[in-house]
Amino acid sequence: VYPQLRIRDTLDTGVVTGVGFGIGKANNRQKALRIGLGLKYLKRKGAIKSLTVAEVSSSTKALLDQFQASGWGLGATLGMQYQLPVSGRAEYTLSFVYHDIGNTSFGKFSQKDRPTPIEQNMTAGIAMRFPIGGSVNRRVARRYGQPRSTNHLTFSGEYSHLNIGTSREHLPKHLHFGMNIDLPIISLQAGWNQTSPTFGVTLDFKALRLSAASYAEDIGGYAGQ
């Protein structure tokens, strides 16, 4: 009877830093267990709000005025990867990431209108990476182990929001799939995010990396809404 629209208008600027290290036996010249911690200091302007049709159809200025709240916040993310001990040049990796531990909030608690916080998110995933092209020097492989290739084809899958049940978030919104063709300078990506296709390209010049991506995200209660 009184329809509402879920609208997001946010702008985040800030600094992100991190550290990572490996533990245990090395597989294909990498430690089997990798752990990383990221810290960020962000300023957010805007919010995610549910507005009535009347509020949305009002003047543009009146609509934008509802997304002017701003504030600073601190956030932390913990990530882990475990590379399965399998023979051959293919790599199979399990992962777990805890994004925005305890939620990343912005502004002071006494502030009347605060930006929408970034909710914490636990994710688990698996990736399969296969070398493509080229041939292996068997003598070198016997002496030093299977070498890593610079060209790879990777398939991955992820289940996000482990901390939220399907009664709160529709099952398809938890699912993410992707593939990546990794060449010496350029990488091409394609995948499926919730219910929408994704595409990307990366140019890697060692000291400089340029990336572009296109994706869609469901912010309604159900996938495809």
JSON list of C-alpha atoms in Angstrom, two decimals:
[
{"chain": "A", "resi": 1, "resn": "VAL", "atom": "CA", "xyz": [0.00, 0.00, 0.00]},
{"chain": "A", "resi": 2, "resn": "TYR", "atom": "CA", "xyz": [2.86, 2.35, 0.86]},
{"chain": "A", "resi": 3, "resn": "PRO", "atom": "CA", "xyz": [5.80, 1.18, -1.28]},
{"chain": "A", "resi": 4, "resn": "GLN", "atom": "CA", "xyz": [9.34, 2.13, -0.33]},
{"chain": "A", "resi": 5, "resn": "LEU", "atom": "CA", "xyz": [12.58, 2.17, -2.27]},
{"chain": "A", "resi": 6, "resn": "ARG", "atom": "CA", "xyz": [15.94, 1.11, -0.83]},
{"chain": "A", "resi": 7, "resn": "ILE", "atom": "CA", "xyz": [18.47, 3.75, -1.92]},
{"chain": "A", "resi": 8, "resn": "ARG", "atom": "CA", "xyz": [22.20, 3.91, -1.31]},
{"chain": "A", "resi": 9, "resn": "ASP", "atom": "CA", "xyz": [24.29, 7.04, -1.85]},
{"chain": "A", "resi": 10, "resn": "THR", "atom": "CA", "xyz": [27.71, 6.75, -0.18]},
{"chain": "A", "resi": 11, "resn": "LEU", "atom": "CA", "xyz": [31.18, 8.14, -0.78]},
{"chain": "A", "resi": 12, "resn": "ASP", "atom": "CA", "xyz": [34.14, 6.60, 1.09]},
{"chain": "A", "resi": 13, "resn": "THR", "atom": "CA", "xyz": [37.64, 8.08, 1.18]},
{"chain": "A", "resi": 14, "resn": "GLY", "atom": "CA", "xyz": [40.52, 7.03, 3.40]},
{"chain": "A", "resi": 15, "resn": "VAL", "atom": "CA", "xyz": [43.68, 5.01, 3.93]},
{"chain": "A", "resi": 16, "resn": "VAL", "atom": "CA", "xyz": [44.05, 1.23, 4.07]},
{"chain": "A", "resi": 17, "resn": "THR", "atom": "CA", "xyz": [47.12, -0.71, 5.20]},
{"chain": "A", "resi": 18, "resn": "GLY", "atom": "CA", "xyz": [47.82, -4.35, 5.97]},
{"chain": "A", "resi": 19, "resn": "VAL", "atom": "CA", "xyz": [50.31, -7.08, 6.82]},
{"chain": "A", "resi": 20, "resn": "GLY", "atom": "CA", "xyz": [50.49, -10.76, 5.96]},
{"chain": "A", "resi": 21, "resn": "PHE", "atom": "CA", "xyz": [52.67, -13.78, 6.75]},
{"chain": "A", "resi": 22, "resn": "GLY", "atom": "CA", "xyz": [52.86, -17.52, 6.12]},
{"chain": "A", "resi": 23, "resn": "ILE", "atom": "CA", "xyz": [53.02, -20.48, 8.51]},
{"chain": "A", "resi": 24, "resn": "GLY", "atom": "CA", "xyz": [53.90, -24.14, 8.05]},
{"chain": "A", "resi": 25, "resn": "LYS", "atom": "CA", "xyz": [55.22, -26.27, 5.21]},
{"chain": "A", "resi": 26, "resn": "ALA", "atom": "CA", "xyz": [55.61, -24.67, 1.81]},
{"chain": "A", "resi": 27, "resn": "ASN", "atom": "CA", "xyz": [53.52, -25.89, -1.15]},
{"chain": "A", "resi": 28, "resn": "ASN", "atom": "CA", "xyz": [54.79, -24.80, -4.57]},
{"chain": "A", "resi": 29, "resn": "ARG", "atom": "CA", "xyz": [57.19, -22.37, -2.87]},
{"chain": "A", "resi": 30, "resn": "GLN", "atom": "CA", "xyz": [54.45, -20.80, -0.73]},
{"chain": "A", "resi": 31, "resn": "LYS", "atom": "CA", "xyz": [53.58, -21.38, 2.91]},
{"chain": "A", "resi": 32, "resn": "ALA", "atom": "CA", "xyz": [50.53, -23.61, 3.27]},
{"chain": "A", "resi": 33, "resn": "LEU", "atom": "CA", "xyz": [48.75, -21.30, 5.75]},
{"chain": "A", "resi": 34, "resn": "ARG", "atom": "CA", "xyz": [48.65, -17.56, 5.07]},
{"chain": "A", "resi": 35, "resn": "ILE", "atom": "CA", "xyz": [47.22, -15.00, 7.50]},
{"chain": "A", "resi": 36, "resn": "GLY", "atom": "CA", "xyz": [46.59, -11.31, 6.81]},
{"chain": "A", "resi": 37, "resn": "LEU", "atom": "CA", "xyz": [45.26, -8.34, 8.75]},
{"chain": "A", "resi": 38, "resn": "GLY", "atom": "CA", "xyz": [43.99, -5.11, 7.19]},
{"chain": "A", "resi": 39, "resn": "LEU", "atom": "CA", "xyz": [43.27, -1.81, 8.94]},
{"chain": "A", "resi": 40, "resn": "LYS", "atom": "CA", "xyz": [41.42, 1.16, 7.44]},
{"chain": "A", "resi": 41, "resn": "TYR", "atom": "CA", "xyz": [40.66, 4.74, 8.39]},
{"chain": "A", "resi": 42, "resn": "LEU", "atom": "CA", "xyz": [37.67, 5.94, 6.37]},
{"chain": "A", "resi": 43, "resn": "LYS", "atom": "CA", "xyz": [35.51, 9.01, 6.01]},
{"chain": "A", "resi": 44, "resn": "ARG", "atom": "CA", "xyz": [32.01, 8.22, 4.76]},
{"chain": "A", "resi": 45, "resn": "LYS", "atom": "CA", "xyz": [29.45, 10.64, 3.42]},
{"chain": "A", "resi": 46, "resn": "GLY", "atom": "CA", "xyz": [25.93, 9.40, 2.75]},
{"chain": "A", "resi": 47, "resn": "ALA", "atom": "CA", "xyz": [23.80, 6.47, 3.85]},
{"chain": "A", "resi": 48, "resn": "ILE", "atom": "CA", "xyz": [21.50, 3.62, 2.89]},
{"chain": "A", "resi": 49, "resn": "LYS", "atom": "CA", "xyz": [17.86, 4.52, 3.46]},
{"chain": "A", "resi": 50, "resn": "SER", "atom": "CA", "xyz": [14.35, 3.27, 2.75]},
{"chain": "A", "resi": 51, "resn": "LEU", "atom": "CA", "xyz": [12.34, 6.16, 1.29]},
{"chain": "A", "resi": 52, "resn": "THR", "atom": "CA", "xyz": [8.73, 6.46, 0.25]},
{"chain": "A", "resi": 53, "resn": "VAL", "atom": "CA", "xyz": [7.78, 7.15, -3.36]},
{"chain": "A", "resi": 54, "resn": "ALA", "atom": "CA", "xyz": [6.79, 10.69, -2.36]},
{"chain": "A", "resi": 55, "resn": "GLU", "atom": "CA", "xyz": [10.25, 11.36, -0.90]},
{"chain": "A", "resi": 56, "resn": "VAL", "atom": "CA", "xyz": [11.99, 9.97, -3.98]},
{"chain": "A", "resi": 57, "resn": "SER", "atom": "CA", "xyz": [9.78, 11.89, -6.43]},
{"chain": "A", "resi": 58, "resn": "SER", "atom": "CA", "xyz": [10.36, 15.20, -4.67]},
{"chain": "A", "resi": 59, "resn": "SER", "atom": "CA", "xyz": [12.99, 17.67, -5.90]},
{"chain": "A", "resi": 60, "resn": "THR", "atom": "CA", "xyz": [16.51, 16.41, -6.53]},
{"chain": "A", "resi": 61, "resn": "LYS", "atom": "CA", "xyz": [17.91, 18.75, -3.89]},
{"chain": "A", "resi": 62, "resn": "ALA", "atom": "CA", "xyz": [15.47, 17.52, -1.25]},
{"chain": "A", "resi": 63, "resn": "LEU", "atom": "CA", "xyz": [16.37, 13.93, -2.07]},
{"chain": "A", "resi": 64, "resn": "LEU", "atom": "CA", "xyz": [20.14, 14.51, -1.94]},
{"chain": "A", "resi": 65, "resn": "ASP", "atom": "CA", "xyz": [19.85, 16.49, 1.31]},
{"chain": "A", "resi": 66, "resn": "GLN", "atom": "CA", "xyz": [18.88, 13.24, 3.05]},
{"chain": "A", "resi": 67, "resn": "PHE", "atom": "CA", "xyz": [22.33, 11.77, 2.29]},
{"chain": "A", "resi": 68, "resn": "GLN", "atom": "CA", "xyz": [24.58, 14.53, 3.63]},
{"chain": "A", "resi": 69, "resn": "ALA", "atom": "CA", "xyz": [25.61, 12.90, 6.93]},
{"chain": "A", "resi": 70, "resn": "SER", "atom": "CA", "xyz": [29.38, 12.36, 7.27]},
{"chain": "A", "resi": 71, "resn": "GLY", "atom": "CA", "xyz": [31.86, 11.00, 9.79]},
{"chain": "A", "resi": 72, "resn": "TRP", "atom": "CA", "xyz": [35.15, 9.12, 10.30]},
{"chain": "A", "resi": 73, "resn": "GLY", "atom": "CA", "xyz": [35.52, 5.47, 11.30]},
{"chain": "A", "resi": 74, "resn": "LEU", "atom": "CA", "xyz": [38.10, 2.73, 11.95]},
{"chain": "A", "resi": 75, "resn": "GLY", "atom": "CA", "xyz": [37.76, -0.80, 10.58]},
{"chain": "A", "resi": 76, "resn": "ALA", "atom": "CA", "xyz": [39.68, -4.09, 10.63]},
{"chain": "A", "resi": 77, "resn": "THR", "atom": "CA", "xyz": [39.59, -7.22, 8.46]},
{"chain": "A", "resi": 78, "resn": "LEU", "atom": "CA", "xyz": [41.20, -10.62, 9.17]},
{"chain": "A", "resi": 79, "resn": "GLY", "atom": "CA", "xyz": [41.85, -13.13, 6.40]},
{"chain": "A", "resi": 80, "resn": "MET", "atom": "CA", "xyz": [43.24, -16.67, 6.17]},
{"chain": "A", "resi": 81, "resn": "GLN", "atom": "CA", "xyz": [44.15, -18.98, 3.29]},
{"chain": "A", "resi": 82, "resn": "TYR", "atom": "CA", "xyz": [45.14, -22.64, 3.39]},
{"chain": "A", "resi": 83, "resn": "GLN", "atom": "CA", "xyz": [46.64, -24.31, 0.32]},
{"chain": "A", "resi": 84, "resn": "LEU", "atom": "CA", "xyz": [45.77, -27.99, 0.20]},
{"chain": "A", "resi": 85, "resn": "PRO", "atom": "CA", "xyz": [48.83, -30.33, 0.06]},
{"chain": "A", "resi": 86, "resn": "VAL", "atom": "CA", "xyz": [48.17, -31.93, -3.33]},
{"chain": "A", "resi": 87, "resn": "SER", "atom": "CA", "xyz": [50.74, -33.04, -5.88]},
{"chain": "A", "resi": 88, "resn": "GLY", "atom": "CA", "xyz": [51.10, -31.47, -9.32]},
{"chain": "A", "resi": 89, "resn": "ARG", "atom": "CA", "xyz": [51.17, -27.87, -10.47]},
{"chain": "A", "resi": 90, "resn": "ALA", "atom": "CA", "xyz": [47.48, -27.13, -9.83]},
{"chain": "A", "resi": 91, "resn": "GLU", "atom": "CA", "xyz": [46.68, -25.26, -6.60]},
{"chain": "A", "resi": 92, "resn": "TYR", "atom": "CA", "xyz": [43.60, -25.70, -4.42]},
{"chain": "A", "resi": 93, "resn": "THR", "atom": "CA", "xyz": [43.10, -23.05, -1.74]},
{"chain": "A", "resi": 94, "resn": "LEU", "atom": "CA", "xyz": [40.52, -22.65, 1.03]},
{"chain": "A", "resi": 95, "resn": "SER", "atom": "CA", "xyz": [39.85, -19.24, 2.55]},
{"chain": "A", "resi": 96, "resn": "PHE", "atom": "CA", "xyz": [38.06, -17.51, 5.39]},
{"chain": "A", "resi": 97, "resn": "VAL", "atom": "CA", "xyz": [37.71, -13.73, 5.80]},
{"chain": "A", "resi": 98, "resn": "TYR", "atom": "CA", "xyz": [36.14, -11.69, 8.58]},
{"chain": "A", "resi": 99, "resn": "HIS", "atom": "CA", "xyz": [35.37, -8.27, 7.08]},
{"chain": "A", "resi": 100, "resn": "ASP", "atom": "CA", "xyz": [34.78, -5.14, 9.21]},
{"chain": "A", "resi": 101, "resn": "ILE", "atom": "CA", "xyz": [35.06, -6.92, 12.55]},
{"chain": "A", "resi": 102, "resn": "GLY", "atom": "CA", "xyz": [32.34, -5.69, 14.92]},
{"chain": "A", "resi": 103, "resn": "ASN", "atom": "CA", "xyz": [30.94, -3.35, 12.19]},
{"chain": "A", "resi": 104, "resn": "THR", "atom": "CA", "xyz": [32.73, -0.21, 10.98]},
{"chain": "A", "resi": 105, "resn": "SER", "atom": "CA", "xyz": [30.80, 2.78, 12.35]},
{"chain": "A", "resi": 106, "resn": "PHE", "atom": "CA", "xyz": [31.16, 6.44, 11.40]},
{"chain": "A", "resi": 107, "resn": "GLY", "atom": "CA", "xyz": [30.78, 9.63, 13.40]},
{"chain": "A", "resi": 108, "resn": "LYS", "atom": "CA", "xyz": [30.22, 10.12, 17.12]},
{"chain": "A", "resi": 109, "resn": "PHE", "atom": "CA", "xyz": [27.55, 8.17, 18.98]},
{"chain": "A", "resi": 110, "resn": "SER", "atom": "CA", "xyz": [26.02, 11.49, 20.06]},
{"chain": "A", "resi": 111, "resn": "GLN", "atom": "CA", "xyz": [25.66, 12.55, 16.42]},
{"chain": "A", "resi": 112, "resn": "LYS", "atom": "CA", "xyz": [21.97, 12.71, 15.45]},
{"chain": "A", "resi": 113, "resn": "ASP", "atom": "CA", "xyz": [22.37, 11.81, 11.77]},
{"chain": "A", "resi": 114, "resn": "ARG", "atom": "CA", "xyz": [25.22, 9.38, 11.13]},
{"chain": "A", "resi": 115, "resn": "PRO", "atom": "CA", "xyz": [26.32, 7.58, 7.95]},
{"chain": "A", "resi": 116, "resn": "THR", "atom": "CA", "xyz": [25.21, 3.97, 7.62]},
{"chain": "A", "resi": 117, "resn": "PRO", "atom": "CA", "xyz": [27.90, 1.66, 9.10]},
{"chain": "A", "resi": 118, "resn": "ILE", "atom": "CA", "xyz": [29.62, -1.09, 7.11]},
{"chain": "A", "resi": 119, "resn": "GLU", "atom": "CA", "xyz": [28.26, -4.33, 8.54]},
{"chain": "A", "resi": 120, "resn": "GLN", "atom": "CA", "xyz": [30.60, -7.15, 9.50]},
{"chain": "A", "resi": 121, "resn": "ASN", "atom": "CA", "xyz": [30.72, -10.05, 7.08]},
{"chain": "A", "resi": 122, "resn": "MET", "atom": "CA", "xyz": [32.19, -13.55, 7.38]},
{"chain": "A", "resi": 123, "resn": "THR", "atom": "CA", "xyz": [32.97, -15.35, 4.13]},
{"chain": "A", "resi": 124, "resn": "ALA", "atom": "CA", "xyz": [34.35, -18.77, 3.17]},
{"chain": "A", "resi": 125, "resn": "GLY", "atom": "CA", "xyz": [35.63, -19.73, -0.25]},
{"chain": "A", "resi": 126, "resn": "ILE", "atom": "CA", "xyz": [37.58, -22.13, -2.42]},
{"chain": "A", "resi": 127, "resn": "ALA", "atom": "CA", "xyz": [39.78, -21.48, -5.46]},
{"chain": "A", "resi": 128, "resn": "MET", "atom": "CA", "xyz": [41.30, -23.81, -8.05]},
{"chain": "A", "resi": 129, "resn": "ARG", "atom": "CA", "xyz": [44.22, -22.44, -10.07]},
{"chain": "A", "resi": 130, "resn": "PHE", "atom": "CA", "xyz": [45.69, -24.23, -13.08]},
{"chain": "A", "resi": 131, "resn": "PRO", "atom": "CA", "xyz": [48.82, -23.26, -15.04]},
{"chain": "A", "resi": 132, "resn": "ILE", "atom": "CA", "xyz": [48.25, -22.74, -18.76]},
{"chain": "A", "resi": 133, "resn": "GLY", "atom": "CA", "xyz": [50.75, -22.78, -21.62]},
{"chain": "A", "resi": 134, "resn": "GLY", "atom": "CA", "xyz": [54.45, -23.55, -21.55]},
{"chain": "A", "resi": 135, "resn": "SER", "atom": "CA", "xyz": [56.26, -26.77, -20.68]},
{"chain": "A", "resi": 136, "resn": "VAL", "atom": "CA", "xyz": [58.01, -27.88, -17.49]},
{"chain": "A", "resi": 137, "resn": "ASN", "atom": "CA", "xyz": [61.74, -28.58, -17.37]},
{"chain": "A", "resi": 138, "resn": "ARG", "atom": "CA", "xyz": [61.62, -32.05, -15.84]},
{"chain": "A", "resi": 139, "resn": "ARG", "atom": "CA", "xyz": [65.21, -31.99, -14.58]},
{"chain": "A", "resi": 140, "resn": "VAL", "atom": "CA", "xyz": [64.62, -28.70, -12.76]},
{"chain": "A", "resi": 141, "resn": "ALA", "atom": "CA", "xyz": [61.27, -29.95, -11.44]},
{"chain": "A", "resi": 142, "resn": "ARG", "atom": "CA", "xyz": [62.86, -33.11, -10.00]},
{"chain": "A", "resi": 143, "resn": "ARG", "atom": "CA", "xyz": [65.53, -31.09, -8.25]},
{"chain": "A", "resi": 144, "resn": "TYR", "atom": "CA", "xyz": [63.64, -28.01, -7.06]},
{"chain": "A", "resi": 145, "resn": "GLY", "atom": "CA", "xyz": [59.98, -29.08, -7.18]},
{"chain": "A", "resi": 146, "resn": "GLN", "atom": "CA", "xyz": [57.18, -28.11, -9.54]},
{"chain": "A", "resi": 147, "resn": "PRO", "atom": "CA", "xyz": [57.73, -24.51, -10.75]},
{"chain": "A", "resi": 148, "resn": "ARG", "atom": "CA", "xyz": [55.06, -21.85, -10.61]},
{"chain": "A", "resi": 149, "resn": "SER", "atom": "CA", "xyz": [53.71, -20.62, -13.93]},
{"chain": "A", "resi": 150, "resn": "THR", "atom": "CA", "xyz": [53.16, -16.96, -14.79]},
{"chain": "A", "resi": 151, "resn": "ASN", "atom": "CA", "xyz": [50.01, -17.86, -16.76]},
{"chain": "A", "resi": 152, "resn": "HIS", "atom": "CA", "xyz": [47.03, -19.22, -14.84]},
{"chain": "A", "resi": 153, "resn": "LEU", "atom": "CA", "xyz": [43.36, -20.03, -15.15]},
{"chain": "A", "resi": 154, "resn": "THR", "atom": "CA", "xyz": [41.53, -19.72, -11.83]},
{"chain": "A", "resi": 155, "resn": "PHE", "atom": "CA", "xyz": [38.00, -20.70, -10.78]},
{"chain": "A", "resi": 156, "resn": "SER", "atom": "CA", "xyz": [36.61, -19.63, -7.42]},
{"chain": "A", "resi": 157, "resn": "GLY", "atom": "CA", "xyz": [33.46, -19.73, -5.35]},
{"chain": "A", "resi": 158, "resn": "GLU", "atom": "CA", "xyz": [32.45, -17.93, -2.16]},
{"chain": "A", "resi": 159, "resn": "TYR", "atom": "CA", "xyz": [29.66, -18.07, 0.38]},
{"chain": "A", "resi": 160, "resn": "SER", "atom": "CA", "xyz": [29.32, -14.69, 2.07]},
{"chain": "A", "resi": 161, "resn": "HIS", "atom": "CA", "xyz": [27.56, -13.52, 5.25]},
{"chain": "A", "resi": 162, "resn": "LEU", "atom": "CA", "xyz": [28.07, -16.72, 7.22]},
{"chain": "A", "resi": 163, "resn": "ASN", "atom": "CA", "xyz": [26.94, -14.69, 10.23]},
{"chain": "A", "resi": 164, "resn": "ILE", "atom": "CA", "xyz": [23.51, -14.03, 8.67]},
{"chain": "A", "resi": 165, "resn": "GLY", "atom": "CA", "xyz": [20.94, -16.77, 8.10]},
{"chain": "A", "resi": 166, "resn": "THR", "atom": "CA", "xyz": [18.91, -17.28, 4.93]},
{"chain": "A", "resi": 167, "resn": "SER", "atom": "CA", "xyz": [15.80, -16.09, 6.78]},
{"chain": "A", "resi": 168, "resn": "ARG", "atom": "CA", "xyz": [17.34, -12.60, 6.88]},
{"chain": "A", "resi": 169, "resn": "GLU", "atom": "CA", "xyz": [19.17, -12.72, 3.55]},
{"chain": "A", "resi": 170, "resn": "HIS", "atom": "CA", "xyz": [17.94, -14.69, 0.55]},
{"chain": "A", "resi": 171, "resn": "LEU", "atom": "CA", "xyz": [20.21, -17.67, -0.28]},
{"chain": "A", "resi": 172, "resn": "PRO", "atom": "CA", "xyz": [21.26, -16.46, -3.80]},
{"chain": "A", "resi": 173, "resn": "LYS", "atom": "CA", "xyz": [22.58, -13.23, -2.22]},
{"chain": "A", "resi": 174, "resn": "HIS", "atom": "CA", "xyz": [25.17, -15.30, -0.32]},
{"chain": "A", "resi": 175, "resn": "LEU", "atom": "CA", "xyz": [26.68, -16.84, -3.48]},
{"chain": "A", "resi": 176, "resn": "HIS", "atom": "CA", "xyz": [29.57, -15.50, -5.58]},
{"chain": "A", "resi": 177, "resn": "PHE", "atom": "CA", "xyz": [31.47, -17.23, -8.40]},
{"chain": "A", "resi": 178, "resn": "GLY", "atom": "CA", "xyz": [34.30, -16.11, -10.63]},
{"chain": "A", "resi": 179, "resn": "MET", "atom": "CA", "xyz": [37.08, -16.99, -13.02]},
{"chain": "A", "resi": 180, "resn": "ASN", "atom": "CA", "xyz": [40.33, -15.26, -13.90]},
{"chain": "A", "resi": 181, "resn": "ILE", "atom": "CA", "xyz": [42.78, -15.60, -16.79]},
{"chain": "A", "resi": 182, "resn": "ASP", "atom": "CA", "xyz": [46.11, -14.36, -15.46]},
{"chain": "A", "resi": 183, "resn": "LEU", "atom": "CA", "xyz": [48.76, -13.45, -18.06]},
{"chain": "A", "resi": 184, "resn": "PRO", "atom": "CA", "xyz": [52.12, -11.66, -17.48]},
{"chain": "A", "resi": 185, "resn": "ILE", "atom": "CA", "xyz": [50.74, -8.12, -17.92]},
{"chain": "A", "resi": 186, "resn": "ILE", "atom": "CA", "xyz": [46.99, -8.42, -18.29]},
{"chain": "A", "resi": 187, "resn": "SER", "atom": "CA", "xyz": [44.33, -10.33, -16.36]},
{"chain": "A", "resi": 188, "resn": "LEU", "atom": "CA", "xyz": [40.73, -10.84, -17.46]},
{"chain": "A", "resi": 189, "resn": "GLN", "atom": "CA", "xyz": [37.92, -11.60, -15.01]},
{"chain": "A", "resi": 190, "resn": "ALA", "atom": "CA", "xyz": [34.32, -12.75, -15.30]},
{"chain": "A", "resi": 191, "resn": "GLY", "atom": "CA", "xyz": [31.88, -14.03, -12.73]},
{"chain": "A", "resi": 192, "resn": "TRP", "atom": "CA", "xyz": [28.51, -14.01, -11.05]},
{"chain": "A", "resi": 193, "resn": "ASN", "atom": "CA", "xyz": [27.78, -11.78, -8.04]},
{"chain": "A", "resi": 194, "resn": "GLN", "atom": "CA", "xyz": [24.50, -12.66, -6.28]},
{"chain": "A", "resi": 195, "resn": "THR", "atom": "CA", "xyz": [22.20, -12.60, -9.34]},
{"chain": "A", "resi": 196, "resn": "SER", "atom": "CA", "xyz": [24.23, -10.44, -11.73]},
{"chain": "A", "resi": 197, "resn": "PRO", "atom": "CA", "xyz": [27.19, -11.03, -14.10]},
{"chain": "A", "resi": 198, "resn": "THR", "atom": "CA", "xyz": [30.52, -9.33, -13.40]},
{"chain": "A", "resi": 199, "resn": "PHE", "atom": "CA", "xyz": [33.43, -8.37, -15.66]},
{"chain": "A", "resi": 200, "resn": "GLY", "atom": "CA", "xyz": [36.89, -6.97, -15.05]},
{"chain": "A", "resi": 201, "resn": "VAL", "atom": "CA", "xyz": [40.34, -6.30, -16.46]},
{"chain": "A", "resi": 202, "resn": "THR", "atom": "CA", "xyz": [43.67, -5.62, -14.73]},
{"chain": "A", "resi": 203, "resn": "LEU", "atom": "CA", "xyz": [46.93, -4.26, -16.14]},
{"chain": "A", "resi": 204, "resn": "ASP", "atom": "CA", "xyz": [49.93, -5.07, -13.93]},
{"chain": "A", "resi": 205, "resn": "PHE", "atom": "CA", "xyz": [53.21, -3.20, -14.52]},
{"chain": "A", "resi": 206, "resn": "LYS", "atom": "CA", "xyz": [54.79, -4.36, -11.21]},
{"chain": "A", "resi": 207, "resn": "ALA", "atom": "CA", "xyz": [55.13, -0.87, -9.73]},
{"chain": "A", "resi": 208, "resn": "LEU", "atom": "CA", "xyz": [51.69, 0.17, -11.02]},
{"chain": "A", "resi": 209, "resn": "ARG", "atom": "CA", "xyz": [48.48, -1.83, -11.24]},
{"chain": "A", "resi": 210, "resn": "LEU", "atom": "CA", "xyz": [45.33, -0.54, -12.95]},
{"chain": "A", "resi": 211, "resn": "SER", "atom": "CA", "xyz": [42.00, -2.31, -12.54]},
{"chain": "A", "resi": 212, "resn": "ALA", "atom": "CA", "xyz": [38.47, -1.76, -13.77]},
{"chain": "A", "resi": 213, "resn": "ALA", "atom": "CA", "xyz": [35.39, -3.78, -12.86]},
{"chain": "A", "resi": 214, "resn": "SER", "atom": "CA", "xyz": [31.65, -3.80, -13.44]},
{"chain": "A", "resi": 215, "resn": "TYR", "atom": "CA", "xyz": [29.20, -5.49, -11.09]},
{"chain": "A", "resi": 216, "resn": "ALA", "atom": "CA", "xyz": [25.74, -5.13, -9.59]},
{"chain": "A", "resi": 217, "resn": "GLU", "atom": "CA", "xyz": [24.62, -5.73, -6.02]},
{"chain": "A", "resi": 218, "resn": "ASP", "atom": "CA", "xyz": [21.20, -6.53, -4.60]},
{"chain": "A", "resi": 219, "resn": "ILE", "atom": "CA", "xyz": [20.31, -4.18, -1.73]},
{"chain": "A", "resi": 220, "resn": "GLY", "atom": "CA", "xyz": [16.69, -5.31, -1.44]},
{"chain": "A", "resi": 221, "resn": "GLY", "atom": "CA", "xyz": [15.38, -8.11, 0.72]},
{"chain": "A", "resi": 222, "resn": "TYR", "atom": "CA", "xyz": [15.44, -10.74, -2.03]},
{"chain": "A", "resi": 223, "resn": "ALA", "atom": "CA", "xyz": [17.83, -11.55, -4.86]},
{"chain": "A", "resi": 224, "resn": "GLY", "atom": "CA", "xyz": [16.79, -9.90, -8.11]},
{"chain": "A", "resi": 225, "resn": "GLN", "atom": "CA", "xyz": [14.52, -7.43, -6.33]}
]
